[in-house]
């Protein structure tokens, strides 16, 4: 398989060698402004830089849409690498995977092929916040991902370092905020590769720096060099860059851990697949691996306290993400408590154990001592120390909701470069950037998703409006319309939209249509089947009542009293058949549970949607508006695309919004009249 | 909606005289003009309805209260009509420009108004509730998003529940302040009622210090409600003198009686005037044991102000009983009566006196002042007063969502409970004005506020 990729890469080199005379002198950044009267032809529609979770999804989405796509990364072998924890999904993150899958993305399907411990989180808290999660076999995931990508039509993979962007003058139609137009990339070798649009998914590699104890080494990931040139280019192009920090725990040798004293955590007996396309996951339920739980103790606190002078992050006061704190910052803040340490397997063929909760940047020998303080880990051998990573990110207020940058046309950013953390957050942006990169090249309007219809929409709106002062991670509480944005209905929310834009296969769309029709007919059956309350009560062996008010089966299953199974038994002639499909019956039940609350929320949803429909012209001259200075500065910086986005920007006041409405009016009048 | 409020849907764009009823209680609120503008030929382009009602703030309060009780209806945000109008393509550029100024003025005035109304204590009270709600929303959210993988203390949901019940009770108490603040702003309504010729108008004249109402020995002199505004011990009081209550065939007088009863029902204070020589007083005196409260209830029932007992949810007015014309009975009897009244009532609400000699009226004024204090001040708790209809509406909504949360708490799905709580918080944020009204979004309660609390209070992280 690897040979295949390499061959394609070589082939590619042959192709570009003819083009080489058109390329520009290496290292002369930005001086390549439209030298030739006619642009040389593009080699590709879309170039994706980076082969992590954002890059893989971006490249695959672009290729699915029929665009000629190139994925360039340092090493082909690291495509699909899970650099941190060996798990996908969770609460909020699982929602994202479902949405990616609804858009025909890869990670859900790959997880169904590589998980070793599937568990649905939050099952006792209501289906809107169920969190599908799985421990993943790293090696398998990578293998399946690479297999998938190399089999993808229209997609070429290439191993090379990208040194710079190929930039030109912006097109004449571009507004004043645009400084450049991106025509492709320049490789470290000096080669130029042209494309209509470029997606950067460089993760933590922009001036990445690894920190262990007091030592820091330039690197994007252990063993991989940083991308310095690219960061410099972005800097010079005028992007505001920030610096973020994240960390990863040490890895332990599982053979040296005494699991008998830890609390085991079992996988689900009937694992639920991530993908809407799958009815089951690859692994036999009984063959799944276990996770274990243990806790830190007083000895850990003392060790950290006594050695805190050896910790660069603590000395410098760099603040890490609040939801992925290092063990030392947890211990310093919440000294009294013992902290959870989850012992997670890294895969079927690996003895490595990932101690989740032990993210650590102390010197190596101290890390080993800390580990040995913890119950069950007294004899554990550390195979690799934990480390911190500091890296540059682009303030995401400089990108549009299509993930294209304001400053450079045809350049899209996705993943950690935008200040997010997590595989799922990266993948979701990746698929989005991939789709929009293709659309931009085809001069089609961007694909956007609203806060009212998806977690992806919530994330992108949050990023482009508020920026990221710490790595952004998805939580369900970020979504206002959480009871609508559920994992179970992601396909009904997004697949059709994805199909219309071309990133969803005919096959998937047919399946979604089938599910939709089955669910619809099931719901109408439920709503049409009505009988008096007194009849329901005798059916359910509840104390009799004389009420003859009619109640539908739909109303009845919305509460806790009646399950679909009981209903199917009570009236098999009506429901026997529809409820023989467990997926449909569960989805119908969930719809019923939330239908009342959803109806109540519709007004708020509509209100927001209306505001989202009012678009602000991209070329709006904020300078000339008669609004407060603070509003003006914020608006110029963020360039909101709709009134809804503008209203969410802290510091933009009411009167500024009214003025904006007027300008929106100019642009939208015809559109709105026709829609109303 | 319009139909439910006032009968059949009216003819479009015609001013029609209608009676307005409360959609829940069915009580008549006012009569006035109704204008019905079906979309798209309306200001906003949507179906619009205008109610032209009498200008008194009691009427508008009642109308707003009635409208607020209809689900799906809510206060328009400042500029919302213009916004909708704009969105529906009804206004053109210049019109919007013109209205922009208006909207600005409106919000500026609102800001000042809010500042004035929410000065000091009130703002603090609402802010404290908002903070408490925010904290508990955050804790419940932490439970939802983190409890599976992180150390969220056990019992966090129970603690949230306990706290919310507390806030719920606080708000309930605040709302049950009998509209003290609003009353202080708009005046306390006091109605003088009683049988004909017991001295109601004399009492009014005595209180005013001038002959506001005609008095005569003939029963039924007063026909209409006579209203006058007085400053009694520093409290603004709107005193209504009413026709004497009796069955009569005189059409005009019976209309007066109807109005008197109507007014007695909408009053904060009811002064019931009784002639000491009335047979009922004698019966009370001779019965020897029946309580003064019962005497008054019976009296009110006989007078036709019966609904007071039956309607539990309607606020009962404070009742003061004035036994008038005590100069016309012997001193011995007077003392006996005084003794009986004082001995047989739980609290002081009766007094003896004479509007003619003005004897005993100081005592009456003292009694009235105490009642006014109870109605307008809340010196006992020092808690600030609710002064604004808009606040009341949002607080009522907030309370509604809190109640929903409490109901959902027991069910399996804490998401629905959390949803109710988040919406309660949004309502509370609307009270304190931390809300961007063009979109109706609460900018201060973005997820990040909630997250801030979560990360301050819990140790979360892998």
Coordinates of C-alpha atoms in Angstrom, one line a residue, chain A residues 182-460:
Chain A
X182 CA -3.4 31.9 -3.0
X183 CA -2.4 29.9 -6.1
X184 CA -0.8 26.9 -4.5
X185 CA 2.2 26.0 -2.4
X186 CA 5.9 26.0 -2.7
X187 CA 7.6 22.8 -1.4
X188 CA 10.8 22.7 0.5
X189 CA 12.5 21.4 -2.6
X190 CA 11.5 24.6 -4.4
X191 CA 8.9 23.0 -6.5
X192 CA 5.7 24.9 -7.1
X193 CA 2.4 23.2 -7.1
X194 CA -0.6 25.2 -8.3
X195 CA -4.2 24.8 -7.2
X196 CA -7.4 26.8 -7.2
X197 CA -7.6 26.6 -3.5
X198 CA -5.4 25.4 -0.6
X199 CA -6.4 24.0 2.8
X200 CA -3.9 24.3 5.6
X201 CA -4.3 21.7 8.4
X202 CA -0.9 21.9 10.0
X203 CA -2.0 21.0 13.6
X204 CA 0.5 21.8 16.2
X205 CA 3.3 22.0 13.7
X206 CA 3.4 25.8 13.2
X207 CA 6.6 26.6 15.2
X208 CA 5.8 23.6 17.3
X209 CA 7.9 23.2 20.4
X210 CA 8.0 20.2 22.7
X211 CA 8.5 20.7 26.4
X212 CA 9.7 18.2 29.0
X213 CA 10.8 19.6 32.3
X214 CA 13.0 22.6 31.6
X215 CA 13.9 21.4 28.1
X216 CA 12.2 22.5 25.0
X217 CA 12.8 21.1 21.5
X218 CA 11.4 22.4 18.2
X219 CA 9.0 19.7 17.0
X220 CA 5.3 19.3 16.0
X221 CA 5.0 15.9 17.6
X222 CA 7.6 13.6 19.1
X223 CA 9.9 12.6 16.3
X224 CA 8.5 15.1 13.7
X225 CA 10.0 18.5 12.9
X226 CA 8.0 21.7 13.1
X227 CA 6.8 23.8 10.2
X228 CA 8.7 27.1 10.7
X229 CA 8.6 28.5 7.1
X230 CA 4.9 28.3 6.9
X231 CA 4.3 30.0 10.2
X232 CA 6.7 32.8 9.0
X233 CA 4.7 33.2 5.8
X234 CA 1.4 33.5 7.6
X235 CA 3.0 36.0 10.0
X236 CA 4.3 38.0 7.1
X237 CA 0.9 37.9 5.3
X238 CA -0.4 39.8 8.3
X239 CA -2.2 37.2 10.2
X240 CA -2.5 37.6 13.9
X241 CA -1.0 34.5 15.4
X242 CA -1.3 33.3 19.0
X243 CA 0.4 30.6 20.9
X244 CA -1.4 27.7 22.6
X245 CA -0.2 24.8 24.7
X246 CA -1.4 21.3 25.0
X247 CA 0.0 18.2 26.5
X248 CA 0.0 14.4 26.4
X249 CA 0.6 11.9 29.2
X250 CA 3.5 9.4 29.5
X251 CA 2.9 5.9 28.0
X252 CA 3.2 2.9 30.2
X253 CA 4.1 -0.7 29.7
X254 CA 0.9 -2.6 30.4
X255 CA 2.8 -5.8 31.4
X256 CA 4.2 -3.9 34.4
X257 CA 0.8 -2.7 35.7
X258 CA -1.1 -4.5 38.4
X259 CA -4.6 -4.3 37.0
X260 CA -6.1 -6.6 39.6
X261 CA -6.4 -3.6 42.0
X262 CA -7.9 -1.1 39.6
X263 CA -11.6 -0.7 38.9
X264 CA -12.4 -2.2 35.5
X265 CA -14.6 -0.4 33.1
X266 CA -16.4 -2.7 30.7
X267 CA -17.4 -2.0 27.1
X268 CA -21.0 -2.1 26.0
X269 CA -22.4 -5.6 25.3
X270 CA -23.9 -4.4 22.1
X271 CA -21.7 -1.7 20.7
X272 CA -23.4 1.0 18.8
X273 CA -21.6 1.9 15.5
X274 CA -20.6 5.5 14.9
X275 CA -21.6 5.5 11.3
X276 CA -25.2 5.7 10.1
X277 CA -24.0 3.3 7.3
X278 CA -23.2 0.5 9.7
X279 CA -25.4 -1.8 11.5
X280 CA -22.6 -3.2 13.6
X281 CA -19.0 -2.6 14.4
X282 CA -16.1 -4.9 13.3
X283 CA -15.2 -6.5 16.6
X284 CA -16.9 -9.3 18.4
X285 CA -18.5 -7.7 21.5
X286 CA -16.9 -10.2 23.8
X287 CA -13.5 -9.6 22.4
X288 CA -13.4 -6.0 23.4
X289 CA -10.7 -4.8 25.8
X290 CA -11.2 -3.3 29.2
X291 CA -10.2 0.1 30.6
X292 CA -9.3 0.5 34.2
X293 CA -9.6 3.3 36.7
X294 CA -7.2 4.3 39.5
X295 CA -6.6 7.5 41.5
X296 CA -3.8 9.8 42.4
X297 CA -2.9 10.2 46.1
X298 CA -1.1 12.5 48.6
X299 CA 2.3 11.2 47.5
X300 CA 1.8 12.5 44.0
X301 CA 0.9 15.9 45.4
X302 CA 4.1 16.0 47.5
X303 CA 6.3 14.9 44.6
X304 CA 4.9 17.6 42.3
X305 CA 5.1 20.3 45.0
X306 CA 8.7 19.4 45.8
X307 CA 9.8 19.5 42.1
X308 CA 7.7 22.3 40.8
X309 CA 10.9 24.4 40.2
X310 CA 11.7 21.9 37.4
X311 CA 8.6 22.7 35.4
X312 CA 8.9 25.2 32.7
X313 CA 5.2 25.7 32.1
X314 CA 4.5 26.3 35.8
X315 CA 7.5 28.7 36.1
X316 CA 6.5 30.7 33.1
X317 CA 2.9 30.7 34.0
X318 CA 1.8 29.5 30.6
X319 CA -1.8 28.6 30.8
X320 CA -2.9 25.4 29.2
X321 CA -6.4 24.4 28.3
X322 CA -8.7 24.2 31.2
X323 CA -10.2 20.9 30.2
X324 CA -7.0 19.2 29.4
X325 CA -4.8 20.4 32.3
X326 CA -1.6 18.8 33.2
X327 CA -1.5 16.7 36.4
X328 CA 0.7 19.3 38.0
X329 CA -1.8 22.1 37.4
X330 CA -4.7 20.0 38.7
X331 CA -2.7 19.1 41.8
X332 CA -1.8 22.8 42.4
X333 CA -5.4 24.0 42.0
X334 CA -7.3 21.2 43.7
X335 CA -4.8 19.9 46.2
X336 CA -7.2 18.1 48.5
X337 CA -8.7 15.8 45.9
X338 CA -7.5 12.6 44.4
X339 CA -7.7 12.7 40.7
X340 CA -8.9 10.0 38.3
X341 CA -6.4 8.2 36.2
X342 CA -7.9 6.0 33.4
X343 CA -5.7 3.2 32.1
X344 CA -6.6 2.9 28.5
X345 CA -5.3 0.2 26.1
X346 CA -3.6 1.5 22.9
X347 CA -4.7 -1.4 20.8
X348 CA -5.0 -5.2 20.4
X349 CA -1.4 -5.7 19.4
X350 CA 0.1 -3.2 21.8
X351 CA 1.1 -3.5 25.4
X352 CA 1.1 0.2 25.8
X353 CA -1.2 1.8 28.2
X354 CA -2.3 5.4 28.0
X355 CA -2.9 6.9 31.5
X356 CA -5.6 9.4 30.7
X357 CA -5.5 12.2 33.3
X358 CA -1.8 12.2 33.7
X359 CA -0.8 14.7 31.1
X360 CA 2.5 15.9 32.4
X361 CA 5.5 18.1 31.5
X362 CA 7.7 17.3 34.5
X363 CA 11.3 16.0 33.8
X364 CA 11.3 12.4 32.7
X365 CA 12.7 10.9 36.0
X366 CA 10.1 12.8 38.1
X367 CA 7.4 11.5 35.8
X368 CA 8.5 7.9 36.5
X369 CA 8.4 8.6 40.2
X370 CA 5.0 10.2 40.1
X371 CA 3.7 7.1 38.2
X372 CA 5.1 4.7 40.8
X373 CA 3.2 6.6 43.6
X374 CA -0.1 5.7 42.1
X375 CA -1.9 2.5 43.2
X376 CA -1.6 -0.3 40.6
X377 CA 1.3 1.5 39.0
X378 CA 3.9 0.9 41.7
X379 CA 6.0 -1.2 39.4
X380 CA 4.8 0.4 36.1
X381 CA 7.6 1.2 33.6
X382 CA 7.3 4.4 31.6
X383 CA 8.0 3.7 28.0
X384 CA 7.8 7.3 26.8
X385 CA 7.5 10.4 29.0
X386 CA 4.6 12.8 28.7
X387 CA 5.3 16.2 27.2
X388 CA 3.8 19.5 26.5
X389 CA 3.5 21.1 23.1
X390 CA 3.4 24.8 22.4
X391 CA 2.5 25.9 18.9
X392 CA 1.3 28.9 16.9
X393 CA -2.3 29.2 15.8
X394 CA -4.1 31.7 13.7
X395 CA -6.7 33.7 15.6
X396 CA -9.8 32.2 14.0
X397 CA -11.6 35.6 14.0
X398 CA -9.6 36.0 10.8
X399 CA -11.5 33.3 8.9
X400 CA -15.0 33.3 7.5
X401 CA -17.7 30.8 8.3
X402 CA -16.6 28.9 5.2
X403 CA -13.1 28.6 6.9
X404 CA -11.6 30.7 4.1
X405 CA -9.3 33.4 5.4
X406 CA -10.2 37.0 5.1
X407 CA -6.7 38.0 4.2
X408 CA -5.8 35.5 1.6
X409 CA -8.4 34.4 -1.0
X410 CA -8.7 30.7 -1.7
X411 CA -6.8 29.8 1.4
X412 CA -8.7 27.7 4.0
X413 CA -7.7 26.8 7.5
X414 CA -8.9 23.8 9.5
X415 CA -8.1 22.0 12.7
X416 CA -5.7 23.0 15.5
X417 CA -4.3 25.8 13.4
X418 CA -7.6 27.5 14.2
X419 CA -7.2 27.1 17.9
X420 CA -9.2 23.9 18.5
X421 CA -8.2 20.7 20.3
X422 CA -9.3 17.2 19.6
X423 CA -9.5 14.8 16.7
X424 CA -13.2 15.3 16.2
X425 CA -13.1 19.1 16.2
X426 CA -10.3 18.9 13.7
X427 CA -12.0 16.4 11.5
X428 CA -15.3 18.4 11.4
X429 CA -13.5 21.5 10.3
X430 CA -11.5 19.5 7.8
X431 CA -14.6 18.2 6.0
X432 CA -16.0 21.7 6.0
X433 CA -12.9 23.3 4.6
X434 CA -12.6 20.6 2.0
X435 CA -16.1 21.2 0.7
X436 CA -15.7 24.9 0.7
X437 CA -12.3 24.8 -1.0
X438 CA -13.9 22.9 -3.9
X439 CA -16.9 25.3 -4.1
X440 CA -14.6 28.3 -4.1
X441 CA -12.7 26.9 -7.0
X442 CA -15.9 26.4 -8.8
X443 CA -17.1 29.9 -8.0
X444 CA -20.1 28.5 -6.1
X445 CA -21.5 30.0 -3.0
X446 CA -20.0 28.6 0.3
X447 CA -21.5 25.7 2.2
X448 CA -22.4 26.9 5.7
X449 CA -24.2 25.4 8.6
X450 CA -26.2 27.3 11.2
X451 CA -26.0 27.1 15.0
X452 CA -29.6 25.9 14.8
X453 CA -28.8 22.8 12.8
X454 CA -25.4 21.5 13.8
X455 CA -22.6 21.3 16.3
X456 CA -20.2 22.0 13.4
X457 CA -22.1 25.3 12.9
X458 CA -21.9 26.1 16.6
X459 CA -18.2 25.5 16.6
X460 CA -17.4 27.5 13.5

